[in-house]
Amino acid sequence: MRNDRDQYMLGALLRIPFQAIVERIHAGLVAAGFDDLSPAHFVVFQHMRPEGVRTTELAERAQITKQSMGYLVDHLEARGYVTRVADPSDKRARLVQLTERGRLVDATARSIVQQVEHEWSQYLGTDRFATLQHLLRELVAALDP
């Protein structure tokens, strides 16, 4: 017998687990004392590189406007999660870099995701979960070379 979940298209099948992870990260960060972040801010952390990244590239990678990304970065900078520094390759440009506080958020979020992965591995079984990860990595490699 089929249920409503059998009717979900691929977008929903990807979005629902993603939203579950975002909710867990947000709740975990709030519990850890980072209660001034919203899920919207997560795209900054997701696309950060150790050496920093320009706001325009962050916006492009997150698929949002430069103005929206600028707002998110302003919020994070005002609360001590990121800083803006001169880009060594172009002194007119600025790089956004994580501060120590920002690196702590990133590490906390990664720990939460590892816990979710462990739980989902228990739910699906380790072999099936490994297959899921492998297939998703292949798809990401094909879509975002």
CSV table of C-alpha atoms in Angstrom, one decimal:
chain,number,residue,atom,x,y,z
A,1,MET,CA,0.0,0.0,0.0
A,2,ARG,CA,1.3,3.4,-1.0
A,3,ASN,CA,1.2,6.4,1.3
A,4,ASP,CA,1.5,10.1,0.7
A,5,ARG,CA,5.3,9.9,1.2
A,6,ASP,CA,5.5,7.7,-1.9
A,7,GLN,CA,4.3,10.7,-3.9
A,8,TYR,CA,7.2,12.9,-2.9
A,9,MET,CA,9.3,14.2,-5.8
A,10,LEU,CA,13.1,14.3,-5.6
A,11,GLY,CA,13.2,17.9,-4.4
A,12,ALA,CA,11.1,17.0,-1.3
A,13,LEU,CA,13.1,13.8,-0.7
A,14,LEU,CA,16.2,16.0,-0.5
A,15,ARG,CA,14.7,19.0,1.2
A,16,ILE,CA,13.0,17.2,4.1
A,17,PRO,CA,16.2,15.6,5.4
A,18,PHE,CA,18.1,18.8,4.8
A,19,GLN,CA,15.5,20.8,6.9
A,20,ALA,CA,15.8,18.2,9.6
A,21,ILE,CA,19.5,18.8,9.8
A,22,VAL,CA,19.1,22.5,9.8
A,23,GLU,CA,16.6,22.3,12.7
A,24,ARG,CA,19.0,20.1,14.7
A,25,ILE,CA,21.9,22.4,14.0
A,26,HIS,CA,19.9,25.5,15.1
A,27,ALA,CA,18.6,23.8,18.2
A,28,GLY,CA,22.1,22.6,19.1
A,29,LEU,CA,23.7,26.0,18.6
A,30,VAL,CA,21.0,27.7,20.7
A,31,ALA,CA,21.6,25.1,23.4
A,32,ALA,CA,25.4,25.8,23.2
A,33,GLY,CA,24.7,29.5,23.8
A,34,PHE,CA,24.7,30.7,20.2
A,35,ASP,CA,21.2,32.1,20.3
A,36,ASP,CA,21.8,35.1,18.0
A,37,LEU,CA,22.1,33.0,14.9
A,38,SER,CA,19.3,31.9,12.6
A,39,PRO,CA,19.4,29.2,9.9
A,40,ALA,CA,19.8,31.9,7.3
A,41,HIS,CA,23.3,32.6,8.7
A,42,PHE,CA,24.4,29.0,8.1
A,43,VAL,CA,25.1,29.6,4.4
A,44,VAL,CA,28.0,31.9,5.4
A,45,PHE,CA,29.6,29.1,7.5
A,46,GLN,CA,28.8,26.5,4.8
A,47,HIS,CA,30.7,28.3,2.1
A,48,MET,CA,33.6,29.7,4.2
A,49,ARG,CA,37.2,28.8,3.4
A,50,PRO,CA,40.1,28.9,5.9
A,51,GLU,CA,41.8,31.8,4.1
A,52,GLY,CA,38.5,33.7,3.9
A,53,VAL,CA,36.2,34.5,1.0
A,54,ARG,CA,34.7,37.6,-0.6
A,55,THR,CA,31.1,38.5,0.1
A,56,THR,CA,30.3,38.4,-3.6
A,57,GLU,CA,31.6,34.8,-3.9
A,58,LEU,CA,29.6,33.8,-0.7
A,59,ALA,CA,26.5,35.3,-2.3
A,60,GLU,CA,27.1,33.5,-5.6
A,61,ARG,CA,27.7,30.2,-3.9
A,62,ALA,CA,24.6,30.6,-1.7
A,63,GLN,CA,22.5,31.7,-4.6
A,64,ILE,CA,21.4,34.9,-2.9
A,65,THR,CA,21.9,38.6,-3.7
A,66,LYS,CA,25.0,40.4,-2.7
A,67,GLN,CA,22.9,42.7,-0.6
A,68,SER,CA,21.3,39.8,1.3
A,69,MET,CA,24.7,38.2,1.9
A,70,GLY,CA,26.1,41.6,3.0
A,71,TYR,CA,23.3,41.8,5.6
A,72,LEU,CA,24.1,38.3,6.9
A,73,VAL,CA,27.8,39.1,7.1
A,74,ASP,CA,27.1,42.4,8.8
A,75,HIS,CA,25.1,40.6,11.5
A,76,LEU,CA,27.8,38.0,12.0
A,77,GLU,CA,30.5,40.6,12.1
A,78,ALA,CA,28.6,42.7,14.7
A,79,ARG,CA,28.3,39.6,16.9
A,80,GLY,CA,32.0,38.6,16.6
A,81,TYR,CA,31.6,35.5,14.4
A,82,VAL,CA,33.4,36.9,11.3
A,83,THR,CA,35.8,39.7,10.5
A,84,ARG,CA,36.6,41.5,7.3
A,85,VAL,CA,40.2,41.8,6.2
A,86,ALA,CA,42.0,43.2,3.2
A,87,ASP,CA,42.3,40.6,0.4
A,88,PRO,CA,46.1,40.1,-0.2
A,89,SER,CA,45.5,39.6,-3.9
A,90,ASP,CA,43.5,42.9,-4.3
A,91,LYS,CA,43.8,45.5,-1.5
A,92,ARG,CA,40.5,47.1,-2.6
A,93,ALA,CA,38.6,43.9,-1.9
A,94,ARG,CA,37.8,42.5,1.5
A,95,LEU,CA,37.8,38.9,2.7
A,96,VAL,CA,35.3,37.5,5.2
A,97,GLN,CA,37.1,35.2,7.7
A,98,LEU,CA,35.8,33.3,10.7
A,99,THR,CA,36.9,34.5,14.1
A,100,GLU,CA,37.6,32.2,17.0
A,101,ARG,CA,34.0,32.5,17.9
A,102,GLY,CA,33.0,31.6,14.4
A,103,ARG,CA,35.3,28.6,14.3
A,104,LEU,CA,33.6,27.4,17.5
A,105,VAL,CA,30.2,27.7,15.9
A,106,ASP,CA,31.5,25.8,12.8
A,107,ALA,CA,33.0,23.0,15.0
A,108,THR,CA,29.8,22.8,17.1
A,109,ALA,CA,27.6,22.5,13.9
A,110,ARG,CA,29.9,19.8,12.5
A,111,SER,CA,29.6,17.9,15.7
A,112,ILE,CA,25.8,18.1,15.5
A,113,VAL,CA,25.8,16.9,11.9
A,114,GLN,CA,28.1,13.9,12.9
A,115,GLN,CA,25.5,13.0,15.6
A,116,VAL,CA,22.7,13.2,13.0
A,117,GLU,CA,24.7,11.0,10.6
A,118,HIS,CA,25.3,8.5,13.4
A,119,GLU,CA,21.6,8.4,14.2
A,120,TRP,CA,20.6,8.0,10.5
A,121,SER,CA,23.2,5.3,10.0
A,122,GLN,CA,21.6,3.4,12.9
A,123,TYR,CA,18.1,4.0,11.4
A,124,LEU,CA,19.1,2.9,7.8
A,125,GLY,CA,21.9,0.5,8.6
A,126,THR,CA,25.5,1.3,8.1
A,127,ASP,CA,25.8,-0.2,4.6
A,128,ARG,CA,22.7,1.6,3.3
A,129,PHE,CA,23.7,4.9,4.9
A,130,ALA,CA,27.2,4.6,3.3
A,131,THR,CA,25.5,3.9,0.0
A,132,LEU,CA,23.3,7.0,0.4
A,133,GLN,CA,26.4,9.2,1.2
A,134,HIS,CA,28.3,7.7,-1.8
A,135,LEU,CA,25.5,8.3,-4.2
A,136,LEU,CA,24.9,11.9,-3.0
A,137,ARG,CA,28.7,12.6,-3.3
A,138,GLU,CA,28.6,11.3,-6.8
A,139,LEU,CA,25.7,13.5,-7.6
A,140,VAL,CA,27.3,16.6,-6.0
A,141,ALA,CA,30.5,15.9,-8.0
A,142,ALA,CA,28.5,15.8,-11.2
A,143,LEU,CA,26.5,18.9,-10.4
A,144,ASP,CA,29.2,21.0,-8.8
A,145,PRO,CA,32.6,20.0,-10.3
